[in-house]
């Protein structure tokens, strides 16, 4: 839904030069809103970091899922945490790409993403520690735990950058 052209009042009298047609003004102001996807987010640092997190979580899940293991509780927990984290990161990635955060302004998206990373990182760290402790030197389980730790580090980086951007810049800009 486009808000249309906005009227800017100036000191020019009504007998001044003719204004451009309304269709031209509406199309030029709505051009950035009419794009379906945010192409710049693909190449941004936050976008590439989310893709790296999804890839490492998927590799960790697949390596644990395809290896032979006997401790069902530890590795089932690891699989559940990695898949839930992957789905939530994919959700936030889609939210940024399709600019859903602009349409749903009732949600504090930076806070929601920060809380997701906080809870998901803690659970992923616990699951990776348990998976590493119960791996019994099986290569698939060790690889899964390693990718779990790598995804944990990437989530900490995302959480730190999310906190830095949303909270620190707001507190410093208040005093300017």
Coordinates of N, CA and C in Angstrom, one line a residue, residues 37-128:
X37 N 11.8 -6.6 -3.2 CA 12.9 -7.2 -2.4 C 14.0 -6.1 -2.2
X38 N 14.7 -6.2 -1.1 CA 15.8 -5.3 -0.8 C 17.1 -6.0 -1.3
X39 N 17.5 -5.6 -2.4 CA 18.7 -6.2 -3.0 C 20.0 -5.9 -2.3
X40 N 20.0 -4.7 -1.6 CA 21.2 -4.3 -0.8 C 21.4 -5.2 0.4
X41 N 20.4 -5.8 0.9 CA 20.5 -6.6 2.1 C 21.2 -7.9 1.8
X42 N 21.1 -8.4 0.6 CA 21.9 -9.6 0.2 C 23.4 -9.4 0.3
X43 N 23.8 -8.2 -0.1 CA 25.3 -8.0 0.0 C 25.7 -7.3 1.3
X44 N 24.8 -7.0 2.2 CA 25.2 -6.4 3.4 C 25.9 -7.4 4.3
X45 N 26.6 -6.8 5.3 CA 27.3 -7.7 6.3 C 26.4 -8.5 7.1
X46 N 25.3 -7.9 7.5 CA 24.3 -8.6 8.3 C 23.6 -9.7 7.5
X47 N 23.3 -9.5 6.2 CA 22.7 -10.5 5.4 C 23.7 -11.7 5.1
X48 N 24.9 -11.4 4.9 CA 25.9 -12.5 4.6 C 26.1 -13.3 5.9
X49 N 26.1 -12.6 7.1 CA 26.3 -13.2 8.4 C 25.1 -14.2 8.6
X50 N 23.9 -13.8 8.3 CA 22.7 -14.7 8.5 C 22.8 -15.9 7.6
X51 N 23.3 -15.7 6.3 CA 23.5 -16.8 5.4 C 24.5 -17.8 5.9
X52 N 25.6 -17.3 6.5 CA 26.7 -18.1 7.0 C 26.2 -18.9 8.2
X53 N 25.3 -18.2 9.1 CA 24.7 -18.9 10.2 C 23.8 -20.1 9.8
X54 N 23.0 -19.8 8.8 CA 22.1 -20.8 8.3 C 22.9 -22.0 7.7
X55 N 24.0 -21.7 7.0 CA 24.7 -22.8 6.4 C 25.4 -23.6 7.4
X56 N 26.0 -23.0 8.4 CA 26.7 -23.8 9.5 C 25.7 -24.6 10.3
X57 N 24.6 -24.0 10.6 CA 23.5 -24.8 11.3 C 23.0 -26.0 10.5
X58 N 22.9 -25.8 9.2 CA 22.4 -26.9 8.4 C 23.5 -28.0 8.3
X59 N 24.7 -27.6 8.1 CA 25.8 -28.6 8.1 C 25.9 -29.3 9.4
X60 N 25.8 -28.6 10.5 CA 25.8 -29.3 11.8 C 24.7 -30.2 12.0
X61 N 23.5 -29.9 11.6 CA 22.3 -30.7 11.7 C 22.5 -32.0 10.8
X62 N 22.9 -31.8 9.6 CA 23.1 -32.9 8.7 C 24.2 -33.9 9.1
X63 N 25.3 -33.4 9.6 CA 26.4 -34.2 10.1 C 25.9 -35.1 11.3
X64 N 25.2 -34.5 12.2 CA 24.7 -35.2 13.4 C 23.6 -36.2 13.0
X65 N 22.7 -35.8 12.1 CA 21.6 -36.6 11.6 C 22.1 -37.9 10.9
X66 N 23.2 -37.7 10.1 CA 23.7 -38.9 9.3 C 24.7 -39.7 10.0
X67 N 25.0 -39.5 11.2 CA 26.0 -40.3 11.9 C 25.3 -41.2 12.8
X68 N 26.0 -42.3 13.2 CA 25.4 -43.3 14.1 C 25.7 -42.8 15.6
X69 N 24.6 -42.7 16.3 CA 24.8 -42.3 17.7 C 23.8 -43.0 18.6
X70 N 24.2 -43.2 19.8 CA 23.4 -43.9 20.8 C 22.7 -43.1 21.9
X71 N 23.3 -41.9 22.1 CA 22.7 -41.0 23.1 C 21.6 -40.2 22.5
X72 N 20.4 -40.7 22.5 CA 19.3 -40.0 21.8 C 18.9 -38.7 22.4
X73 N 19.0 -38.5 23.7 CA 18.6 -37.3 24.3 C 19.5 -36.1 23.9
X74 N 20.8 -36.4 24.0 CA 21.8 -35.3 23.7 C 21.7 -34.8 22.2
X75 N 21.6 -35.8 21.3 CA 21.7 -35.4 19.9 C 20.3 -35.0 19.4
X76 N 19.2 -35.5 20.0 CA 17.9 -35.0 19.6 C 17.8 -33.5 20.1
X77 N 18.3 -33.2 21.2 CA 18.3 -31.8 21.7 C 19.1 -30.9 20.7
X78 N 20.3 -31.4 20.3 CA 21.1 -30.7 19.4 C 20.4 -30.4 18.0
X79 N 19.7 -31.5 17.5 CA 19.0 -31.3 16.3 C 17.8 -30.4 16.4
X80 N 17.1 -30.4 17.5 CA 15.9 -29.5 17.7 C 16.4 -28.1 17.8
X81 N 17.5 -27.8 18.5 CA 18.0 -26.5 18.7 C 18.5 -25.9 17.4
X82 N 19.3 -26.7 16.6 CA 19.8 -26.2 15.4 C 18.7 -25.9 14.4
X83 N 17.7 -26.8 14.3 CA 16.6 -26.5 13.4 C 15.7 -25.3 13.8
X84 N 15.4 -25.2 15.1 CA 14.7 -24.0 15.5 C 15.4 -22.7 15.3
X85 N 16.7 -22.8 15.5 CA 17.6 -21.6 15.3 C 17.6 -21.3 13.8
X86 N 17.8 -22.3 13.0 CA 17.8 -22.1 11.5 C 16.5 -21.5 11.0
X87 N 15.4 -22.0 11.5 CA 14.1 -21.5 11.0 C 13.9 -20.0 11.5
X88 N 14.3 -19.7 12.7 CA 14.2 -18.3 13.2 C 15.1 -17.3 12.4
X89 N 16.3 -17.8 12.1 CA 17.2 -16.9 11.3 C 16.7 -16.7 9.9
X90 N 16.1 -17.8 9.3 CA 15.5 -17.7 8.0 C 14.3 -16.7 8.1
X91 N 13.5 -16.8 9.1 CA 12.4 -15.9 9.3 C 12.9 -14.4 9.3
X92 N 13.9 -14.1 10.1 CA 14.4 -12.8 10.2 C 15.1 -12.3 8.8
X93 N 15.7 -13.3 8.2 CA 16.3 -13.0 6.9 C 15.2 -12.6 5.8
X94 N 14.1 -13.4 5.8 CA 13.0 -13.1 4.9 C 12.4 -11.7 5.3
X95 N 12.3 -11.5 6.6 CA 11.7 -10.2 7.1 C 12.5 -9.0 6.6
X96 N 13.8 -9.2 6.6 CA 14.6 -8.1 6.1 C 14.6 -8.0 4.5
X97 N 14.6 -9.1 3.9 CA 14.7 -9.1 2.4 C 13.4 -8.5 1.8
X98 N 12.3 -8.9 2.3 CA 11.0 -8.4 1.8 C 10.4 -7.2 2.5
X99 N 11.2 -6.6 3.4 CA 10.9 -5.4 4.1 C 9.6 -5.5 4.9
X100 N 9.4 -6.6 5.5 CA 8.2 -6.9 6.3 C 8.2 -6.0 7.5
X101 N 9.3 -5.6 8.0 CA 9.4 -4.8 9.2 C 8.8 -3.4 8.9
X102 N 8.7 -3.0 7.7 CA 8.1 -1.7 7.4 C 6.6 -1.8 7.5
X103 N 6.0 -2.9 7.1 CA 4.6 -3.1 7.1 C 4.1 -3.4 8.5
X104 N 4.9 -4.1 9.3 CA 4.5 -4.5 10.7 C 5.3 -3.6 11.7
X105 N 4.9 -2.4 11.8 CA 5.7 -1.5 12.7 C 5.3 -1.6 14.1
X106 N 4.3 -2.4 14.4 CA 3.9 -2.6 15.8 C 4.9 -3.5 16.6
X107 N 5.7 -4.2 15.9 CA 6.7 -5.1 16.5 C 8.1 -4.4 16.5
X108 N 8.8 -4.4 17.6 CA 10.1 -3.9 17.7 C 11.1 -4.9 17.2
X109 N 11.4 -4.8 15.9 CA 12.2 -5.8 15.2 C 13.6 -5.9 15.7
X110 N 14.3 -4.8 16.0 CA 15.6 -5.0 16.6 C 15.6 -5.7 17.9
X111 N 14.6 -5.4 18.8 CA 14.5 -6.1 20.1 C 14.2 -7.6 19.9
X112 N 13.2 -7.9 19.0 CA 12.9 -9.3 18.7 C 14.1 -10.1 18.2
X113 N 14.8 -9.5 17.3 CA 16.0 -10.2 16.8 C 17.1 -10.3 17.8
X114 N 17.3 -9.3 18.7 CA 18.2 -9.4 19.7 C 17.9 -10.5 20.7
X115 N 16.6 -10.6 21.1 CA 16.1 -11.6 22.1 C 16.3 -13.0 21.5
X116 N 16.0 -13.1 20.2 CA 16.1 -14.4 19.5 C 17.6 -14.9 19.5
X117 N 18.5 -13.9 19.2 CA 19.9 -14.3 19.2 C 20.4 -14.6 20.6
X118 N 19.9 -13.9 21.6 CA 20.3 -14.2 23.0 C 19.9 -15.6 23.5
X119 N 18.6 -15.9 23.3 CA 18.1 -17.2 23.7 C 18.7 -18.3 22.8
X120 N 18.6 -18.1 21.5 CA 19.1 -19.1 20.6 C 20.6 -19.4 20.8
X121 N 21.4 -18.4 21.1 CA 22.9 -18.6 21.3 C 23.1 -19.4 22.5
X122 N 22.4 -19.1 23.6 CA 22.6 -19.8 24.8 C 22.2 -21.3 24.7
X123 N 21.1 -21.5 24.0 CA 20.7 -22.9 23.8 C 21.6 -23.6 22.8
X124 N 22.1 -22.9 21.8 CA 23.0 -23.5 20.9 C 24.4 -23.9 21.5
X125 N 24.8 -23.0 22.4 CA 26.1 -23.3 23.1 C 25.9 -24.5 24.0
X126 N 24.8 -24.6 24.8 CA 24.6 -25.7 25.6 C 24.5 -27.0 24.8
X127 N 23.8 -27.0 23.7 CA 23.6 -28.2 22.8 C 25.0 -28.6 22.2
X128 N 25.8 -27.6 21.9 CA 27.1 -27.9 21.3 C 28.0 -28.5 22.3

